[in-house]
Short mmCIF file of N, CA and C in Angstrom, two decimals:
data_model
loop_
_atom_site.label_atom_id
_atom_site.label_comp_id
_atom_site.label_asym_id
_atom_site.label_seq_id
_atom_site.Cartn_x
_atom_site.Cartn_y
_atom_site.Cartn_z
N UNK A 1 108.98 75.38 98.71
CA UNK A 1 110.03 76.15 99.30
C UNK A 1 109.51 77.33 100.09
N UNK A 2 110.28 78.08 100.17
CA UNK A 2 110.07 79.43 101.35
C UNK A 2 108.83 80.28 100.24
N UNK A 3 108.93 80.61 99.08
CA UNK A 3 108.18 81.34 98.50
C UNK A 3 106.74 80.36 98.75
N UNK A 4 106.70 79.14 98.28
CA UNK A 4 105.29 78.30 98.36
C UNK A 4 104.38 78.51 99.77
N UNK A 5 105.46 78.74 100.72
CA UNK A 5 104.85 78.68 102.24
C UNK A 5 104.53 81.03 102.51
N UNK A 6 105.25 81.26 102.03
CA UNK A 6 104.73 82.48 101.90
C UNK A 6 103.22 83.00 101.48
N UNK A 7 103.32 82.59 99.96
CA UNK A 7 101.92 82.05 99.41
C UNK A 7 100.69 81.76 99.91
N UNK A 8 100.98 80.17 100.49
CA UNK A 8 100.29 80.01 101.07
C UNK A 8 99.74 80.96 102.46
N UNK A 9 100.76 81.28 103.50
CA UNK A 9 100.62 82.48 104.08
C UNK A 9 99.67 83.76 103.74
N UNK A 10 99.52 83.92 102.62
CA UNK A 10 99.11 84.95 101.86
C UNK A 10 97.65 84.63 101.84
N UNK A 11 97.42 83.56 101.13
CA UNK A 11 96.20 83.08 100.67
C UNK A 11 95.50 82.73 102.14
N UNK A 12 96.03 82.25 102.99
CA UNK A 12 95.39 81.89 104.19
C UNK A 12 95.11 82.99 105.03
N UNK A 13 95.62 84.17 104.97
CA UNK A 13 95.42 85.71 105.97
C UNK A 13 93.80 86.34 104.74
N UNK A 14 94.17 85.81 103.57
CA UNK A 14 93.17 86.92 102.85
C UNK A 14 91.38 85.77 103.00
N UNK A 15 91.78 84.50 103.16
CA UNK A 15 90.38 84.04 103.62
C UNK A 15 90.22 84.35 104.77
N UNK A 16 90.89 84.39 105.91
CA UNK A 16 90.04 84.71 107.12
C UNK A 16 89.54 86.13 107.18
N UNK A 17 90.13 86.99 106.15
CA UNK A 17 89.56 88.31 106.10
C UNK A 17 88.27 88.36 105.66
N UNK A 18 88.27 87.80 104.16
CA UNK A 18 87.12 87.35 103.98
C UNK A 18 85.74 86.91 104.69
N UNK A 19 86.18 85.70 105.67
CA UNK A 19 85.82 85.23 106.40
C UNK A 19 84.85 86.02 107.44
N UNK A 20 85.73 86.85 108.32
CA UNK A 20 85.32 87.44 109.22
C UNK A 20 84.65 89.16 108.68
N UNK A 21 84.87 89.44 107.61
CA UNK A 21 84.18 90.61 106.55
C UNK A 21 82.65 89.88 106.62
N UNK A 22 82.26 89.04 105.57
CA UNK A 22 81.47 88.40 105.31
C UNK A 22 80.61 88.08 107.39
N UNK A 23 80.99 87.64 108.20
CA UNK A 23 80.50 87.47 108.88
C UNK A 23 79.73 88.45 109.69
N UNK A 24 80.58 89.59 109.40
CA UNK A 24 80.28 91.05 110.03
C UNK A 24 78.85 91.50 109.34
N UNK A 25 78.96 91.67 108.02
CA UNK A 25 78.20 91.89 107.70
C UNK A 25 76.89 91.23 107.19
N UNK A 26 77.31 89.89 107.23
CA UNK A 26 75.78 89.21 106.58
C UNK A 26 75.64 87.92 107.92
N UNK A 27 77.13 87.45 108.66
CA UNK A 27 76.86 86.33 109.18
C UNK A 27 77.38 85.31 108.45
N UNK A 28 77.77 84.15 108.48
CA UNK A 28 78.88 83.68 107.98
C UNK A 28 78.37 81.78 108.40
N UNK A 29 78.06 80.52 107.76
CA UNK A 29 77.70 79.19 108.09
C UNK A 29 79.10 78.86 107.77
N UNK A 30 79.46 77.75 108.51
CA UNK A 30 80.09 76.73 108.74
C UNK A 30 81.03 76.55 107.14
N UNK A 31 79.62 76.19 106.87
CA UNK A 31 79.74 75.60 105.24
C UNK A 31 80.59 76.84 104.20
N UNK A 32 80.00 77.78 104.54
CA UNK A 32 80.76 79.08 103.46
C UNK A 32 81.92 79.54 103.94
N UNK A 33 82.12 79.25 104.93
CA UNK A 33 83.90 79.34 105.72
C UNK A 33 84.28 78.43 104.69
N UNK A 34 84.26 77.00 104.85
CA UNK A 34 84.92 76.10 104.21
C UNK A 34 85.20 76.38 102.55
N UNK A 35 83.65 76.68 101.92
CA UNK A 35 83.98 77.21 100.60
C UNK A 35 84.79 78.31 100.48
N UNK A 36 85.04 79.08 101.45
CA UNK A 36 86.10 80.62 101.48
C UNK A 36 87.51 80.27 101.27
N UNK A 37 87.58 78.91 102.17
CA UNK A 37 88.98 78.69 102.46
C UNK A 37 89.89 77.32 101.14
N UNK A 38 88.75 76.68 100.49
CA UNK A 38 88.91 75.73 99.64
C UNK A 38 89.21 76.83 98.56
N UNK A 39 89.14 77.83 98.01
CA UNK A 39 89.33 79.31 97.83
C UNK A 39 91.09 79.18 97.44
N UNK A 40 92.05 78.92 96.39
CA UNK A 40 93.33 78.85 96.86
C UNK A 40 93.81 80.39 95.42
N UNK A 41 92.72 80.85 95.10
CA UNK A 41 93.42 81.92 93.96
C UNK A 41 92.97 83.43 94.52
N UNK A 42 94.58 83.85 94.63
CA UNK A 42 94.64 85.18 95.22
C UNK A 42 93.38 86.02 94.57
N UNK A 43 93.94 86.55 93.59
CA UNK A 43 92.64 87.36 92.24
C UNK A 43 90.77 87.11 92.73
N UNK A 44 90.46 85.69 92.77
CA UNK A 44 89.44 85.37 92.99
C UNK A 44 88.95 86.06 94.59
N UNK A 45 89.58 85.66 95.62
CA UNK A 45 89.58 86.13 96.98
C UNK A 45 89.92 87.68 96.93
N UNK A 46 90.77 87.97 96.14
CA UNK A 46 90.63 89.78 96.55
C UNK A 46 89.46 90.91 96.05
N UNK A 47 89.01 90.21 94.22
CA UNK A 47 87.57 90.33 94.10
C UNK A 47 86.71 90.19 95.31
N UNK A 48 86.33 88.97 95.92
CA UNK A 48 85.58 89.03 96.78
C UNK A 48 85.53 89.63 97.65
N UNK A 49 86.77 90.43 98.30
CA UNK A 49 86.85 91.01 99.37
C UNK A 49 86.59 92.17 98.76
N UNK A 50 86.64 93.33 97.75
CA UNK A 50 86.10 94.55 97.37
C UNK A 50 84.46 94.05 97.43
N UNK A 51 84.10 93.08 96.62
CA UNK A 51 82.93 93.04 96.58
C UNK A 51 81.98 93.15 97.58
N UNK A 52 82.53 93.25 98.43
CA UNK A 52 81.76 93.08 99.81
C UNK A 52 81.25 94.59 99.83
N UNK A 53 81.71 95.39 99.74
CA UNK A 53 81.38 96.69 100.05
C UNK A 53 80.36 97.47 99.43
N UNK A 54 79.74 96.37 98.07
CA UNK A 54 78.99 96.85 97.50
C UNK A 54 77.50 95.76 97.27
N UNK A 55 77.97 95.03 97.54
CA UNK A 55 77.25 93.47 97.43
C UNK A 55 76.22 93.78 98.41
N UNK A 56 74.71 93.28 97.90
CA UNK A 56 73.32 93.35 99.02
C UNK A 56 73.07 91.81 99.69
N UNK A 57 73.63 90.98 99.10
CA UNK A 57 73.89 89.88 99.51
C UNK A 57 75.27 89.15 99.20
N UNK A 58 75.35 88.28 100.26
CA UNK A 58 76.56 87.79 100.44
C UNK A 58 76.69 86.23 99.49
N UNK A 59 75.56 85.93 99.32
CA UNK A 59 75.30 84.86 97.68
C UNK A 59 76.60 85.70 96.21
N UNK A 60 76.05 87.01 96.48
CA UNK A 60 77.23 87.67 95.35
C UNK A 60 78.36 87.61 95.61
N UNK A 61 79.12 87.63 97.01
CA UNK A 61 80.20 87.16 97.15
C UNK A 61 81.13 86.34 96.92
N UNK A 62 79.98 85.47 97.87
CA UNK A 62 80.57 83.83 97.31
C UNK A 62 80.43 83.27 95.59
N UNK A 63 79.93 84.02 94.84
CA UNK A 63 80.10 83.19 93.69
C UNK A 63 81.32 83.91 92.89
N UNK A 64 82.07 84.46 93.09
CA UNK A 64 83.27 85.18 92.99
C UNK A 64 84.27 83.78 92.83
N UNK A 65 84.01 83.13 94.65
CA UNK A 65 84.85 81.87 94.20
C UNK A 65 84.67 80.87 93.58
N UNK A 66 83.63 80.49 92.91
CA UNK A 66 83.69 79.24 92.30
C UNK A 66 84.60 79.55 90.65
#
């Protein structure tokens, strides 16, 4: 329904943030977009996105989402 597509909305604005965060600062493959975006739990993705600010590598990031 309208809330599911919201959601989703939600979850899909906070990976490309991710996305393009992560790229800024470390550079960003193909492959770790895809793992960003296969990514569907809010909590998990908003961790990652603080983490960025403190993280020396972007390996610490990404294991946020698995």
């Amino acid at each position: 329904g309208i809330n599911e597509g919201i959601i989703k909305g939600i979850i899909k604005g906070k990976q490309e943030d991710l996305i393009k965060q992560i790229n800024k600062k470390y550079g960003v493959t193909s492959k770790e977009a895809e793992q960003i975006r296969k990514c569907k739990e809010i909590k998990k993705l908003d961790r990652a996105i603080e983490k960025i600010i403190e993280a020396d590598k972007k390996e610490e990031v990404l294991k946020i989402l698995k």
